[in-house]
Short mmCIF file of N, CA and C in Angstrom, two decimals:
data_model
loop_
_atom_site.label_atom_id
_atom_site.label_comp_id
_atom_site.label_asym_id
_atom_site.label_seq_id
_atom_site.Cartn_x
_atom_site.Cartn_y
_atom_site.Cartn_z
N MET A 1 -61.87 166.89 72.20
CA MET A 1 -61.81 165.47 72.46
C MET A 1 -61.15 164.78 71.27
N HIS A 2 -60.19 163.97 71.58
CA HIS A 2 -59.48 163.27 70.52
C HIS A 2 -60.31 162.08 70.04
N ILE A 3 -60.28 161.87 68.75
CA ILE A 3 -61.03 160.75 68.19
C ILE A 3 -60.10 159.63 67.73
N THR A 4 -58.91 159.60 68.29
CA THR A 4 -57.96 158.56 67.92
C THR A 4 -58.51 157.18 68.21
N TYR A 5 -59.23 157.05 69.31
CA TYR A 5 -59.78 155.74 69.66
C TYR A 5 -60.78 155.26 68.61
N LEU A 6 -61.53 156.18 68.00
CA LEU A 6 -62.46 155.79 66.94
C LEU A 6 -61.71 155.31 65.69
N ILE A 7 -60.58 155.93 65.42
CA ILE A 7 -59.76 155.49 64.29
C ILE A 7 -59.22 154.09 64.55
N PHE A 8 -58.75 153.85 65.78
CA PHE A 8 -58.27 152.51 66.13
C PHE A 8 -59.38 151.48 66.04
N TRP A 9 -60.58 151.82 66.53
CA TRP A 9 -61.70 150.89 66.47
C TRP A 9 -62.08 150.59 65.03
N THR A 10 -62.11 151.62 64.19
CA THR A 10 -62.44 151.41 62.78
C THR A 10 -61.41 150.51 62.10
N MET A 11 -60.14 150.78 62.38
CA MET A 11 -59.09 149.94 61.81
C MET A 11 -59.18 148.50 62.32
N SER A 12 -59.51 148.34 63.60
CA SER A 12 -59.59 146.98 64.14
C SER A 12 -60.73 146.19 63.51
N PHE A 13 -61.89 146.83 63.31
CA PHE A 13 -63.00 146.13 62.67
C PHE A 13 -62.68 145.85 61.20
N GLY A 14 -61.98 146.77 60.55
CA GLY A 14 -61.55 146.54 59.17
C GLY A 14 -60.56 145.39 59.06
N PHE A 15 -59.59 145.34 59.97
CA PHE A 15 -58.61 144.25 59.96
C PHE A 15 -59.30 142.92 60.22
N THR A 16 -60.23 142.90 61.16
CA THR A 16 -60.94 141.65 61.47
C THR A 16 -61.76 141.20 60.27
N TRP A 17 -62.42 142.13 59.60
CA TRP A 17 -63.21 141.78 58.42
C TRP A 17 -62.32 141.24 57.31
N ILE A 18 -61.19 141.91 57.08
CA ILE A 18 -60.25 141.43 56.06
C ILE A 18 -59.69 140.07 56.45
N GLY A 19 -59.40 139.89 57.75
CA GLY A 19 -58.88 138.61 58.22
C GLY A 19 -59.85 137.47 58.00
N CYS A 20 -61.14 137.74 58.14
CA CYS A 20 -62.14 136.69 57.92
C CYS A 20 -62.24 136.32 56.45
N LYS A 21 -61.86 137.22 55.57
CA LYS A 21 -61.93 136.95 54.13
C LYS A 21 -60.68 136.25 53.60
N MET A 22 -59.61 136.19 54.40
CA MET A 22 -58.36 135.58 53.95
C MET A 22 -58.51 134.07 53.87
N THR A 23 -57.74 133.45 52.98
CA THR A 23 -57.81 132.00 52.84
C THR A 23 -56.66 131.31 53.58
N GLU A 24 -55.51 131.95 53.64
CA GLU A 24 -54.37 131.34 54.31
C GLU A 24 -54.49 131.56 55.82
N GLU A 25 -54.29 130.48 56.56
CA GLU A 25 -54.53 130.52 58.00
C GLU A 25 -53.57 131.45 58.74
N ILE A 26 -52.30 131.46 58.37
CA ILE A 26 -51.33 132.27 59.09
C ILE A 26 -51.59 133.76 58.88
N HIS A 27 -51.99 134.13 57.66
CA HIS A 27 -52.32 135.53 57.41
C HIS A 27 -53.59 135.93 58.15
N ARG A 28 -54.57 135.03 58.17
CA ARG A 28 -55.81 135.29 58.89
C ARG A 28 -55.52 135.51 60.38
N LEU A 29 -54.69 134.66 60.95
CA LEU A 29 -54.36 134.76 62.36
C LEU A 29 -53.63 136.07 62.66
N ALA A 30 -52.66 136.43 61.82
CA ALA A 30 -51.89 137.64 62.05
C ALA A 30 -52.75 138.90 61.93
N ILE A 31 -53.62 138.95 60.94
CA ILE A 31 -54.46 140.13 60.74
C ILE A 31 -55.50 140.25 61.85
N CYS A 32 -56.09 139.13 62.26
CA CYS A 32 -57.08 139.19 63.35
C CYS A 32 -56.41 139.55 64.67
N LEU A 33 -55.18 139.10 64.89
CA LEU A 33 -54.45 139.48 66.09
C LEU A 33 -54.16 140.98 66.09
N ALA A 34 -53.76 141.52 64.94
CA ALA A 34 -53.53 142.96 64.84
C ALA A 34 -54.82 143.73 65.09
N GLY A 35 -55.94 143.22 64.58
CA GLY A 35 -57.22 143.86 64.81
C GLY A 35 -57.62 143.86 66.27
N SER A 36 -57.37 142.75 66.96
CA SER A 36 -57.74 142.71 68.38
C SER A 36 -56.82 143.59 69.22
N ILE A 37 -55.56 143.71 68.84
CA ILE A 37 -54.66 144.62 69.56
C ILE A 37 -55.12 146.06 69.37
N LEU A 38 -55.51 146.43 68.16
CA LEU A 38 -56.01 147.78 67.92
C LEU A 38 -57.31 148.04 68.67
N LEU A 39 -58.17 147.04 68.76
CA LEU A 39 -59.42 147.20 69.51
C LEU A 39 -59.14 147.45 70.99
N ILE A 40 -58.25 146.68 71.57
CA ILE A 40 -57.91 146.86 72.98
C ILE A 40 -57.23 148.21 73.19
N TRP A 41 -56.33 148.58 72.30
CA TRP A 41 -55.63 149.86 72.42
C TRP A 41 -56.61 151.02 72.30
N GLY A 42 -57.53 150.93 71.35
CA GLY A 42 -58.53 151.98 71.20
C GLY A 42 -59.44 152.08 72.41
N PHE A 43 -59.77 150.93 73.00
CA PHE A 43 -60.61 150.96 74.21
C PHE A 43 -59.84 151.54 75.38
N ALA A 44 -58.54 151.29 75.45
CA ALA A 44 -57.74 151.80 76.56
C ALA A 44 -57.62 153.32 76.54
N ILE A 45 -57.58 153.92 75.36
CA ILE A 45 -57.42 155.37 75.30
C ILE A 45 -58.74 156.11 75.13
N ALA A 46 -59.84 155.37 75.09
CA ALA A 46 -61.16 156.00 74.95
C ALA A 46 -61.53 156.72 76.25
N PRO A 47 -62.35 157.75 76.16
CA PRO A 47 -62.79 158.44 77.37
C PRO A 47 -63.71 157.55 78.22
N GLU A 48 -63.87 157.94 79.48
CA GLU A 48 -64.63 157.12 80.42
C GLU A 48 -66.08 156.95 79.98
N SER A 49 -66.64 157.95 79.34
CA SER A 49 -68.03 157.83 78.89
C SER A 49 -68.19 156.71 77.86
N MET A 50 -67.19 156.52 77.02
CA MET A 50 -67.24 155.42 76.05
C MET A 50 -67.09 154.07 76.75
N HIS A 51 -66.28 154.02 77.82
CA HIS A 51 -66.16 152.79 78.59
C HIS A 51 -67.51 152.39 79.15
N TRP A 52 -68.22 153.38 79.72
CA TRP A 52 -69.55 153.10 80.29
C TRP A 52 -70.52 152.66 79.20
N LEU A 53 -70.48 153.32 78.06
CA LEU A 53 -71.39 152.97 76.97
C LEU A 53 -71.14 151.54 76.47
N VAL A 54 -69.88 151.19 76.28
CA VAL A 54 -69.55 149.84 75.82
C VAL A 54 -69.95 148.81 76.87
N GLU A 55 -69.74 149.13 78.14
CA GLU A 55 -70.12 148.18 79.19
C GLU A 55 -71.63 147.99 79.26
N ILE A 56 -72.38 149.06 79.16
CA ILE A 56 -73.84 148.96 79.18
C ILE A 56 -74.34 148.17 77.98
N LEU A 57 -73.77 148.44 76.81
CA LEU A 57 -74.19 147.70 75.61
C LEU A 57 -73.84 146.22 75.70
N SER A 58 -72.67 145.90 76.24
CA SER A 58 -72.29 144.49 76.33
C SER A 58 -73.14 143.75 77.35
N ILE A 59 -73.47 144.38 78.48
CA ILE A 59 -74.34 143.74 79.46
C ILE A 59 -75.74 143.56 78.89
N SER A 60 -76.24 144.55 78.16
CA SER A 60 -77.55 144.43 77.54
C SER A 60 -77.57 143.32 76.50
N LEU A 61 -76.52 143.21 75.71
CA LEU A 61 -76.42 142.16 74.71
C LEU A 61 -76.38 140.78 75.36
N CYS A 62 -75.63 140.65 76.45
CA CYS A 62 -75.59 139.36 77.16
C CYS A 62 -76.96 138.99 77.69
N GLY A 63 -77.67 139.95 78.25
CA GLY A 63 -79.02 139.68 78.74
C GLY A 63 -79.96 139.29 77.62
N PHE A 64 -79.89 139.99 76.50
CA PHE A 64 -80.74 139.68 75.36
C PHE A 64 -80.45 138.29 74.81
N LEU A 65 -79.16 137.96 74.68
CA LEU A 65 -78.81 136.64 74.15
C LEU A 65 -79.21 135.52 75.09
N SER A 66 -79.14 135.76 76.39
CA SER A 66 -79.56 134.71 77.32
C SER A 66 -81.07 134.50 77.26
N ILE A 67 -81.82 135.58 77.06
CA ILE A 67 -83.28 135.45 76.91
C ILE A 67 -83.60 134.70 75.62
N MET A 68 -82.91 135.03 74.54
CA MET A 68 -83.16 134.36 73.26
C MET A 68 -82.80 132.87 73.34
N GLU A 69 -81.75 132.55 74.08
CA GLU A 69 -81.34 131.15 74.20
C GLU A 69 -82.37 130.34 74.97
N ARG A 70 -83.00 130.95 75.96
CA ARG A 70 -84.03 130.25 76.73
C ARG A 70 -85.28 130.00 75.89
N GLN A 71 -85.52 130.82 74.88
CA GLN A 71 -86.72 130.68 74.07
C GLN A 71 -86.57 129.64 72.97
N ILE A 72 -85.34 129.26 72.64
CA ILE A 72 -85.12 128.27 71.59
C ILE A 72 -85.32 126.88 72.17
N PRO A 73 -86.28 126.12 71.64
CA PRO A 73 -86.49 124.76 72.17
C PRO A 73 -85.36 123.83 71.73
N SER A 74 -84.93 122.97 72.64
CA SER A 74 -83.85 122.05 72.28
C SER A 74 -84.32 120.63 72.16
#
C-alpha cells in the first residue's frame, strides 16, 4: 500500500500551520491554498478505507459539535 497520501496530508497540514504563522497576507493566502490543494490531492489518492474513516470521523465531529452548541446557553 502506498503511503503517498499520508505524505501529502502531512505536507498540507504543515503548509497550513506555516501559513497561519505568516504575517503577510498574500504569502499566507498562497501557502494555505497550496496546503488545501495537497489535502484534496492526498484525499483523492487515498484508499477507500481511508475515505470511510475520514467520513465517519467528520460525521461524528459534526454530531459532537452540534450537541456542544446546544449545551452552551446564549
